[in-house]
PDB file of N, CA and C in Angstrom:
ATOM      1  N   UNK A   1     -33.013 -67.566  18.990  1.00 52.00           N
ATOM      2  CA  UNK A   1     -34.164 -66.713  19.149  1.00 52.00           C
ATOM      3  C   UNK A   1     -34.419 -66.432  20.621  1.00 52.00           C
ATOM      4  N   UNK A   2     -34.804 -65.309  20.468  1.00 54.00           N
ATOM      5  CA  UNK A   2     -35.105 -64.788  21.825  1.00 54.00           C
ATOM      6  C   UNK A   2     -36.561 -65.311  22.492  1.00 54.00           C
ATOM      7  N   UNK A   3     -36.720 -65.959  23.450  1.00 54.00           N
ATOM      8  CA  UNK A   3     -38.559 -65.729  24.053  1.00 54.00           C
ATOM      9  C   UNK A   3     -39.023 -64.478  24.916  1.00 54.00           C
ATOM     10  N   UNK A   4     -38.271 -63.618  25.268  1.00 56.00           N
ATOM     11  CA  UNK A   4     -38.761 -62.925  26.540  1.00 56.00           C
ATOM     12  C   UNK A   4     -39.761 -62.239  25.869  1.00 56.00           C
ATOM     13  N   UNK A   5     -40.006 -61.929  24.592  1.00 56.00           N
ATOM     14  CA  UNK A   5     -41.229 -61.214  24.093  1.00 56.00           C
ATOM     15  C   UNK A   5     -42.097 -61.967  23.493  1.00 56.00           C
ATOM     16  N   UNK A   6     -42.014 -63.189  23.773  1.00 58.00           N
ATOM     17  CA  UNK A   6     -43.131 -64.334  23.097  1.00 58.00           C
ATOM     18  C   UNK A   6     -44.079 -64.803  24.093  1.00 58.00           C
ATOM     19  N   UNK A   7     -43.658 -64.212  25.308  1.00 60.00           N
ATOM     20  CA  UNK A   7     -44.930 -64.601  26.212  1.00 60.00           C
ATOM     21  C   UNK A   7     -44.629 -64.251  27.123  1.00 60.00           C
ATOM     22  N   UNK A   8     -45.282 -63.288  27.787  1.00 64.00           N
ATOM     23  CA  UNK A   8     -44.845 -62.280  28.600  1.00 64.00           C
ATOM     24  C   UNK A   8     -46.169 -61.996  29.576  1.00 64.00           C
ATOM     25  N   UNK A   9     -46.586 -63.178  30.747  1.00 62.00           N
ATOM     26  CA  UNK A   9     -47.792 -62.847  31.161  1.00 62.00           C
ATOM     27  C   UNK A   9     -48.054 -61.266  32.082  1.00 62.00           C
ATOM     28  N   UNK A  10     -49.464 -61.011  32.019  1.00 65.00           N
ATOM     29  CA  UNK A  10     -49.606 -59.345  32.525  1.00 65.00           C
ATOM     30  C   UNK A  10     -50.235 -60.144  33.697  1.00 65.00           C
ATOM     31  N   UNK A  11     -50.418 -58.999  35.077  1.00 65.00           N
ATOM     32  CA  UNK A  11     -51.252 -59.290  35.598  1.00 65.00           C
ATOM     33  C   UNK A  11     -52.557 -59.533  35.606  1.00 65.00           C
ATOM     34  N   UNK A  12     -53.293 -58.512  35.017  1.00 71.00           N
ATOM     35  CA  UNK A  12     -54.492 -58.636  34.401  1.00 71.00           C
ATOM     36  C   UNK A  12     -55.039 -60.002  33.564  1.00 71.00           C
ATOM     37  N   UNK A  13     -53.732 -60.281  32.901  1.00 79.00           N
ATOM     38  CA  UNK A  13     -54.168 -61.701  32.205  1.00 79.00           C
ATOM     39  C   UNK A  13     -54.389 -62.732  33.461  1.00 79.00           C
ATOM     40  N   UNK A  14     -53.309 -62.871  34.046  1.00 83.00           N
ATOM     41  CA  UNK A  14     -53.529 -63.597  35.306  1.00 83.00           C
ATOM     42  C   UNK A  14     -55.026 -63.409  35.924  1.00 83.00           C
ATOM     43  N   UNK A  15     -54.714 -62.047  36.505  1.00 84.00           N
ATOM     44  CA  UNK A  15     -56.184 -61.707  37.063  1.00 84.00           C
ATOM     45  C   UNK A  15     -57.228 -62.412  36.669  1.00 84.00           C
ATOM     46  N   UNK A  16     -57.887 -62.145  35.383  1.00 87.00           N
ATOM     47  CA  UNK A  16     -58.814 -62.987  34.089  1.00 87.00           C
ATOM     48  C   UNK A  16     -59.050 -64.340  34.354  1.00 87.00           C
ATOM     49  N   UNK A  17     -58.220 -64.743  34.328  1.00 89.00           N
ATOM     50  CA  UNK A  17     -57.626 -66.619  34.489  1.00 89.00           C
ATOM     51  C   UNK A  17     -58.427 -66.734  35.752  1.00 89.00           C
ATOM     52  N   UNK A  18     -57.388 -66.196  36.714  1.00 90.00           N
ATOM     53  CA  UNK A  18     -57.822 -66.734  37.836  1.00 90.00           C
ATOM     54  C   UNK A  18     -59.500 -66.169  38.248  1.00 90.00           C
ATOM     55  N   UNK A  19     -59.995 -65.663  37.967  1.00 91.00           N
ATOM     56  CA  UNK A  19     -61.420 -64.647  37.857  1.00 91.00           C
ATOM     57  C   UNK A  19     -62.231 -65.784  36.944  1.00 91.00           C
ATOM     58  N   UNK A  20     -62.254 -66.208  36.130  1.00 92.00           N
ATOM     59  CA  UNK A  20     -62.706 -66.733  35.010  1.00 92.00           C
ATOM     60  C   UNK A  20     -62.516 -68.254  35.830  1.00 92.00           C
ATOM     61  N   UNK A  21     -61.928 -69.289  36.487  1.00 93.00           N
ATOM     62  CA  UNK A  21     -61.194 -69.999  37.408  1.00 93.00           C
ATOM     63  C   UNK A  21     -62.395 -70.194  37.942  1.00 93.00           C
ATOM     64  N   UNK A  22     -62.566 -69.510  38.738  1.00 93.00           N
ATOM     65  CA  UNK A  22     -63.236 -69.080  40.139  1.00 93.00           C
ATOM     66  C   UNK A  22     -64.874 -69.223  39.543  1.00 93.00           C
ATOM     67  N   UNK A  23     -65.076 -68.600  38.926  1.00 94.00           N
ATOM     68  CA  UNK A  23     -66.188 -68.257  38.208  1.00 94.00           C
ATOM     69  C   UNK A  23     -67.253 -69.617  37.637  1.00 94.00           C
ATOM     70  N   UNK A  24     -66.003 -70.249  37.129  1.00 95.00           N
ATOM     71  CA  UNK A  24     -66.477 -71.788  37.079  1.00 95.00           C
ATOM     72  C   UNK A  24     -66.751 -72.664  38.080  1.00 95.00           C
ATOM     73  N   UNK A  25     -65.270 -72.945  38.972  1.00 91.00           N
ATOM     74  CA  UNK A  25     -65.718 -73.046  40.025  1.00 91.00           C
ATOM     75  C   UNK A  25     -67.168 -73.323  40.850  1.00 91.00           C
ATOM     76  N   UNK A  26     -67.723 -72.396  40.689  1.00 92.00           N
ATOM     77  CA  UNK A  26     -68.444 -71.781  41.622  1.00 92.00           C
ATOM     78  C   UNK A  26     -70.154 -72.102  40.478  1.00 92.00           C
ATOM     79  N   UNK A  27     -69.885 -72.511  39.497  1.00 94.00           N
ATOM     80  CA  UNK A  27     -70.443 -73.144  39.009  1.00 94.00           C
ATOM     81  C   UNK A  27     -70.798 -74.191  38.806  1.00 94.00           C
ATOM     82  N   UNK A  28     -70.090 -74.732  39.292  1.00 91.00           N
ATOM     83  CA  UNK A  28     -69.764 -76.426  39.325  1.00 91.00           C
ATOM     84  C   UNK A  28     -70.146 -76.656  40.436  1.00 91.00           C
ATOM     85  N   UNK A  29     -69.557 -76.284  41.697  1.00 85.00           N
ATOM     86  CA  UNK A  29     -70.101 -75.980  42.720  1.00 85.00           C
ATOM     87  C   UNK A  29     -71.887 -75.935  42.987  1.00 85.00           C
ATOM     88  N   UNK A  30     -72.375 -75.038  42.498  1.00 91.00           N
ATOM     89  CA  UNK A  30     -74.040 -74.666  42.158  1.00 91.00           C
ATOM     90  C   UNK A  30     -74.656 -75.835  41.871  1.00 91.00           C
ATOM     91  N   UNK A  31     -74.565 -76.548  40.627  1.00 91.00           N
ATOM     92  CA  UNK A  31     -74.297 -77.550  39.847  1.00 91.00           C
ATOM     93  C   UNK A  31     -74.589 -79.009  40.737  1.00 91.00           C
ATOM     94  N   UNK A  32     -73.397 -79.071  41.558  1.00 85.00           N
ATOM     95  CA  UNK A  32     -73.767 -80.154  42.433  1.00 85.00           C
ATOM     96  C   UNK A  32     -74.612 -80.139  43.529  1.00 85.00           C
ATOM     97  N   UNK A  33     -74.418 -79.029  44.245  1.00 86.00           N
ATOM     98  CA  UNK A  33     -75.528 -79.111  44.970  1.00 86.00           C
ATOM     99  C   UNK A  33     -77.085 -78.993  44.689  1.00 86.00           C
ATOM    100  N   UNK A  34     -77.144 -78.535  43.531  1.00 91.00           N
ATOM    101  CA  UNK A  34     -78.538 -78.495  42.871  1.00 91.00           C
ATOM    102  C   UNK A  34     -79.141 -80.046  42.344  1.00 91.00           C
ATOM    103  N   UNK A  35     -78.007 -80.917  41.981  1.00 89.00           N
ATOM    104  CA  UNK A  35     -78.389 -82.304  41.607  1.00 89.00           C
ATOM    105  C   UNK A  35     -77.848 -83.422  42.615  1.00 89.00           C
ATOM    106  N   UNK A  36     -77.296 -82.968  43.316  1.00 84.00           N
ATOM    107  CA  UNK A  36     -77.575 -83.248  44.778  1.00 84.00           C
ATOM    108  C   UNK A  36     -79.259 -83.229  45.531  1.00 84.00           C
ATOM    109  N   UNK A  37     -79.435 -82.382  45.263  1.00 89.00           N
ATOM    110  CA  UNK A  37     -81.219 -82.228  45.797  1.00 89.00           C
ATOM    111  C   UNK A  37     -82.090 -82.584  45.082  1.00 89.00           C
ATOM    112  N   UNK A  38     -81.833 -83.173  43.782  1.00 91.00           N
ATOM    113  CA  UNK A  38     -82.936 -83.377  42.523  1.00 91.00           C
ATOM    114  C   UNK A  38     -82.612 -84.514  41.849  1.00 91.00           C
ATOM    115  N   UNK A  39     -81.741 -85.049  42.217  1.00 87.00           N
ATOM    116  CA  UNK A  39     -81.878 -86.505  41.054  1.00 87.00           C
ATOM    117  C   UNK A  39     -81.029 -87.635  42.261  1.00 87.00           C
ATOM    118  N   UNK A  40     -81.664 -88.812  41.909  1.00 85.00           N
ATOM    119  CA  UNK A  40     -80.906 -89.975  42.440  1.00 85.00           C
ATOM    120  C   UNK A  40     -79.572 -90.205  42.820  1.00 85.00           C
ATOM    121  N   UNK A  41     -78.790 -90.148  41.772  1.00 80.00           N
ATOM    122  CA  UNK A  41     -77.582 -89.995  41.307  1.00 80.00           C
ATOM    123  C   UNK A  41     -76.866 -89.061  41.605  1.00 80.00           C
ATOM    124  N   UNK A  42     -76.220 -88.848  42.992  1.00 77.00           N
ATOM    125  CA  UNK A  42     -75.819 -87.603  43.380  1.00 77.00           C
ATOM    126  C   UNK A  42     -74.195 -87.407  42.539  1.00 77.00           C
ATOM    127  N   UNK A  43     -74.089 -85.869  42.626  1.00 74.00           N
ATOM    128  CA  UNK A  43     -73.032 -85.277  42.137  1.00 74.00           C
ATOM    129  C   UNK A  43     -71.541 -85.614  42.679  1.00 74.00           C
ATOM    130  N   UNK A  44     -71.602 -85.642  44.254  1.00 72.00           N
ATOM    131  CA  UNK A  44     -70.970 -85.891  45.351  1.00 72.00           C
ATOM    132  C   UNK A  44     -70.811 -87.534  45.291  1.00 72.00           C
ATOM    133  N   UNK A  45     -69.753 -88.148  45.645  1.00 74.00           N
ATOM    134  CA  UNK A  45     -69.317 -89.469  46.164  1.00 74.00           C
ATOM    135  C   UNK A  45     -69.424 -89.660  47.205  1.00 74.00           C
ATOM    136  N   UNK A  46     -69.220 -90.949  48.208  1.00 79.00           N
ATOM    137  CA  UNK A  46     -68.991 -91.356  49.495  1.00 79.00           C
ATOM    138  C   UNK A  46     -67.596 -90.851  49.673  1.00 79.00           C
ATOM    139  N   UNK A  47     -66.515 -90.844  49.067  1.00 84.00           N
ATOM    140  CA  UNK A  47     -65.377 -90.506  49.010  1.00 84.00           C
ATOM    141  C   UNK A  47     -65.629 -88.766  49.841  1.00 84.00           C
ATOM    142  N   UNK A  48     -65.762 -87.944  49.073  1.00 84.00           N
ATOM    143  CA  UNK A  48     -66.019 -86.308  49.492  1.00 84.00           C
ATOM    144  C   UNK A  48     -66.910 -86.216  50.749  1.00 84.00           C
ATOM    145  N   UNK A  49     -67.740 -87.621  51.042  1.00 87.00           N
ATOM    146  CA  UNK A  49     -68.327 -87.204  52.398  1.00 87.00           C
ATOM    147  C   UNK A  49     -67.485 -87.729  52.902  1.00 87.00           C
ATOM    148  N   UNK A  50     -66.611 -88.768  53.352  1.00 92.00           N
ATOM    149  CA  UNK A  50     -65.412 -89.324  54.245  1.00 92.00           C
ATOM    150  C   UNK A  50     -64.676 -88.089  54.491  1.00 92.00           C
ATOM    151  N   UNK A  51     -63.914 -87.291  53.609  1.00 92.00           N
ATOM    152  CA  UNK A  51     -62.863 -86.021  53.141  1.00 92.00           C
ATOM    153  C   UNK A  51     -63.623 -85.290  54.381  1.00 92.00           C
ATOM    154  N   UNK A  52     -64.831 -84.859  54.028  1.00 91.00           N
ATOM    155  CA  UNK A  52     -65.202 -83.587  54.815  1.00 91.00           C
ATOM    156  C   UNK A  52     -65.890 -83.919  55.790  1.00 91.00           C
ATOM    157  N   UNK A  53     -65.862 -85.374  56.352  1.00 93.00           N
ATOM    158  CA  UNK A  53     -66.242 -85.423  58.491  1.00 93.00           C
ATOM    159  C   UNK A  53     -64.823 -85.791  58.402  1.00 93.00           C
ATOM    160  N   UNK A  54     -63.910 -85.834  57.738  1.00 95.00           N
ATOM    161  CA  UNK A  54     -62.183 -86.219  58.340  1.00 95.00           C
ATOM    162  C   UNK A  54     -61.701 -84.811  59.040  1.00 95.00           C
ATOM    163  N   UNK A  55     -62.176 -83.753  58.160  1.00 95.00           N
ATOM    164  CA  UNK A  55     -61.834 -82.410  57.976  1.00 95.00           C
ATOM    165  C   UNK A  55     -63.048 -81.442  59.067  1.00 95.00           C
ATOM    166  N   UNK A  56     -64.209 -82.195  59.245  1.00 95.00           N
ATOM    167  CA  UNK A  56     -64.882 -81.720  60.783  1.00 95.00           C
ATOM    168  C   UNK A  56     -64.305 -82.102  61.940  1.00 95.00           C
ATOM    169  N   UNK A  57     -63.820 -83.193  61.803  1.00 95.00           N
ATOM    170  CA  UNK A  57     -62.837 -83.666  63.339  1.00 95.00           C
ATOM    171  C   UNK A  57     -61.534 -82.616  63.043  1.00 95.00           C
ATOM    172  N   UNK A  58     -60.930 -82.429  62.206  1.00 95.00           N
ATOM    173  CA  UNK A  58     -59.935 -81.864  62.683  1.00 95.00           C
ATOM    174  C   UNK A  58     -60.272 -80.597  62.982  1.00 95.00           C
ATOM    175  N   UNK A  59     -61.291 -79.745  62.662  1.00 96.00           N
ATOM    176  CA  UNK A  59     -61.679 -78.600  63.060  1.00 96.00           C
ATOM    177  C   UNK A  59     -62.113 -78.619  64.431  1.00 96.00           C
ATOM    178  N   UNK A  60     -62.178 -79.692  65.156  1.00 95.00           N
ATOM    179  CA  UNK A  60     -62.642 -80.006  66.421  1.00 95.00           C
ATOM    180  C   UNK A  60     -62.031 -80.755  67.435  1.00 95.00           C
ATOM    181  N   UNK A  61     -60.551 -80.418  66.835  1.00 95.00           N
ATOM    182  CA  UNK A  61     -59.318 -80.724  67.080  1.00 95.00           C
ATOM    183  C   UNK A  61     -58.731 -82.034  67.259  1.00 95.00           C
ATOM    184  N   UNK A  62     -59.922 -83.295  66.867  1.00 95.00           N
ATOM    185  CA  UNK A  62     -59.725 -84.602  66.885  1.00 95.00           C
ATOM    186  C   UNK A  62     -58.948 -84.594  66.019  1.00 95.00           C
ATOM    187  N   UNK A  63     -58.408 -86.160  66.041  1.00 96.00           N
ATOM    188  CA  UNK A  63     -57.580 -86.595  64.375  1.00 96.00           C
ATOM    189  C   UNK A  63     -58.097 -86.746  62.999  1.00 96.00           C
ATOM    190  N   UNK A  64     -58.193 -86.784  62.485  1.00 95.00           N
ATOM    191  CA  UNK A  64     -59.162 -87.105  61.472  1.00 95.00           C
ATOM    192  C   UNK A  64     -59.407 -88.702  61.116  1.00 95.00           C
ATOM    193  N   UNK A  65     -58.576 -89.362  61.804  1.00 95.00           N
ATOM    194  CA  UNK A  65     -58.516 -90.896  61.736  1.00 95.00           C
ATOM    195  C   UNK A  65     -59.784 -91.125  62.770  1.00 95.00           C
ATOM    196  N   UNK A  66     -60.550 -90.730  63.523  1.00 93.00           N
ATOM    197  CA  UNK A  66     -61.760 -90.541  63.925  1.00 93.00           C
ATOM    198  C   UNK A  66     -62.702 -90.847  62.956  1.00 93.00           C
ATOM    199  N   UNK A  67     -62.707 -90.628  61.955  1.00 91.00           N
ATOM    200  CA  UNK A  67     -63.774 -91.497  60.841  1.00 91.00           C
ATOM    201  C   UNK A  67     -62.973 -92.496  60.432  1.00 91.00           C
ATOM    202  N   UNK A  68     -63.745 -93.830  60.730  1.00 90.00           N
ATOM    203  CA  UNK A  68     -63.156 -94.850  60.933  1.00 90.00           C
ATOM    204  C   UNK A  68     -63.036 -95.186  59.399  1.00 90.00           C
ATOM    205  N   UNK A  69     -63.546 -94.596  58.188  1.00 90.00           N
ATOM    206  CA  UNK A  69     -63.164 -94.954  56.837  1.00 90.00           C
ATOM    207  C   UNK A  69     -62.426 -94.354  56.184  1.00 90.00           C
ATOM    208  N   UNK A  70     -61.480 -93.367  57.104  1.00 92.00           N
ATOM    209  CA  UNK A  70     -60.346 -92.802  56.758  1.00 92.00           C
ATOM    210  C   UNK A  70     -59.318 -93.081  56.540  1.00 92.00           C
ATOM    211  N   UNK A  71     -58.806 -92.981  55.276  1.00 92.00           N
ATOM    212  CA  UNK A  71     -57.485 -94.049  55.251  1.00 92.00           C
ATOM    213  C   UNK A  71     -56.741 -93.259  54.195  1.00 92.00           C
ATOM    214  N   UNK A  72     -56.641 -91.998  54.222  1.00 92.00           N
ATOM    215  CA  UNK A  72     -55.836 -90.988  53.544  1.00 92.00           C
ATOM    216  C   UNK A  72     -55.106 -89.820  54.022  1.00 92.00           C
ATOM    217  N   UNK A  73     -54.029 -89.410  53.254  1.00 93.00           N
ATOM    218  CA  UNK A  73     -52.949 -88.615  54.350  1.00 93.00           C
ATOM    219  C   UNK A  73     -53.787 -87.357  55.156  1.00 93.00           C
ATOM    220  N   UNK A  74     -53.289 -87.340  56.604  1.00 92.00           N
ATOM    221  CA  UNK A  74     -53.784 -86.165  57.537  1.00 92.00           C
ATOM    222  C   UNK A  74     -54.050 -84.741  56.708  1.00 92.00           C
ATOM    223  N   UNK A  75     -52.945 -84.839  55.683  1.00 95.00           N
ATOM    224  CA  UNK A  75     -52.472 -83.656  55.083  1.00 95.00           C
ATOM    225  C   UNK A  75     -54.198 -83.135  54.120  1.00 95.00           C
ATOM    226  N   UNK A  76     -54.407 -84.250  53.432  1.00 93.00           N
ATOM    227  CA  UNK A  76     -55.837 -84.308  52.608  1.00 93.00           C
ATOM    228  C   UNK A  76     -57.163 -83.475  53.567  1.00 93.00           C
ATOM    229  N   UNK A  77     -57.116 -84.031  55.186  1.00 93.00           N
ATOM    230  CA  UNK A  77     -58.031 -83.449  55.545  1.00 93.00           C
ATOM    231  C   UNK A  77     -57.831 -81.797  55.888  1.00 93.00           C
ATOM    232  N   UNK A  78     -56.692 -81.539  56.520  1.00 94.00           N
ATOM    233  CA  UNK A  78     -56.496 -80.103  56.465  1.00 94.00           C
ATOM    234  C   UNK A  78     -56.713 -79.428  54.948  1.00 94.00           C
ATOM    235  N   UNK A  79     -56.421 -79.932  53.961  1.00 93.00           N
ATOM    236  CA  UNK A  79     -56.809 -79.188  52.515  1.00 93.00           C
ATOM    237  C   UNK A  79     -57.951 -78.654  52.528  1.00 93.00           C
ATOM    238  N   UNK A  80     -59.068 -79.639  52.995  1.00 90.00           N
ATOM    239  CA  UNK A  80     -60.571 -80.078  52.929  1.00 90.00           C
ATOM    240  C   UNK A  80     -61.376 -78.751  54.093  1.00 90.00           C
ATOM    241  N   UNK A  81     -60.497 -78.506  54.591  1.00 92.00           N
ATOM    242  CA  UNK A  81     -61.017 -77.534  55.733  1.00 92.00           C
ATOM    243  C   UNK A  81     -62.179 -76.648  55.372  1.00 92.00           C
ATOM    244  N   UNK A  82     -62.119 -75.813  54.745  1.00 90.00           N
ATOM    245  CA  UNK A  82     -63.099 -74.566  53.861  1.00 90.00           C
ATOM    246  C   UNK A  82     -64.569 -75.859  53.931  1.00 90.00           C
ATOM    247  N   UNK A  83     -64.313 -76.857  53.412  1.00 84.00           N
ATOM    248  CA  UNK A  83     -65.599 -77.609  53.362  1.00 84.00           C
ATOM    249  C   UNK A  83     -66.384 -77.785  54.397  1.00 84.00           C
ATOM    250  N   UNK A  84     -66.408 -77.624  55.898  1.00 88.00           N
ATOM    251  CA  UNK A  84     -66.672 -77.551  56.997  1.00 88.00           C
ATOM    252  C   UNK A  84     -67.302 -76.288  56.812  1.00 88.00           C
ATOM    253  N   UNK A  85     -67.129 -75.238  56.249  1.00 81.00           N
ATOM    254  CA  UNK A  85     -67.695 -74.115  56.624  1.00 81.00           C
ATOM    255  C   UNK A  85     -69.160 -73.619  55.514  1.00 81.00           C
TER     256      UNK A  85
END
């Protein structure tokens, strides 16, 4: 049997996905920072605040081993970058 006509993604489907993706995202996103500001129990870990002052030093061209509770690859804080902004 043949597959090339059993699934044959379009762009548009893609498009969708990734649109629909995003969409959540960005919900989740909302989400935490809203229960972040309103309940005890924040959304966020100590972990994601370590990530993103690892990822302010490197925007500030330090190492990211500059937060002294950093103990994950360099590579993690460049990912993290966008979070700085």
């Amino acid at each position: 049997h043949s597959f090339s006509g059993a699934f044959k993604p379009t762009m548009s489907g893609i498009g969708s996905l990734c649109s629909l993706a995003l969409a959540i995202r960005l919900c989740l996103i909302g989400y935490g920072v809203w229960q972040d500001h309103h309940f005890l129990v924040k959304y966020t870990d100590v972990d994601y605040q370590v990530f993103t002052d690892a990822a302010r030093h490197v925007w500030e061209g330090d190492s990211p081993y500059e937060r002294l509770t950093y103990r994950y690859s360099p590579l993690l804080s460049y990912i993290i970058l966008p979070n700085v902004f």
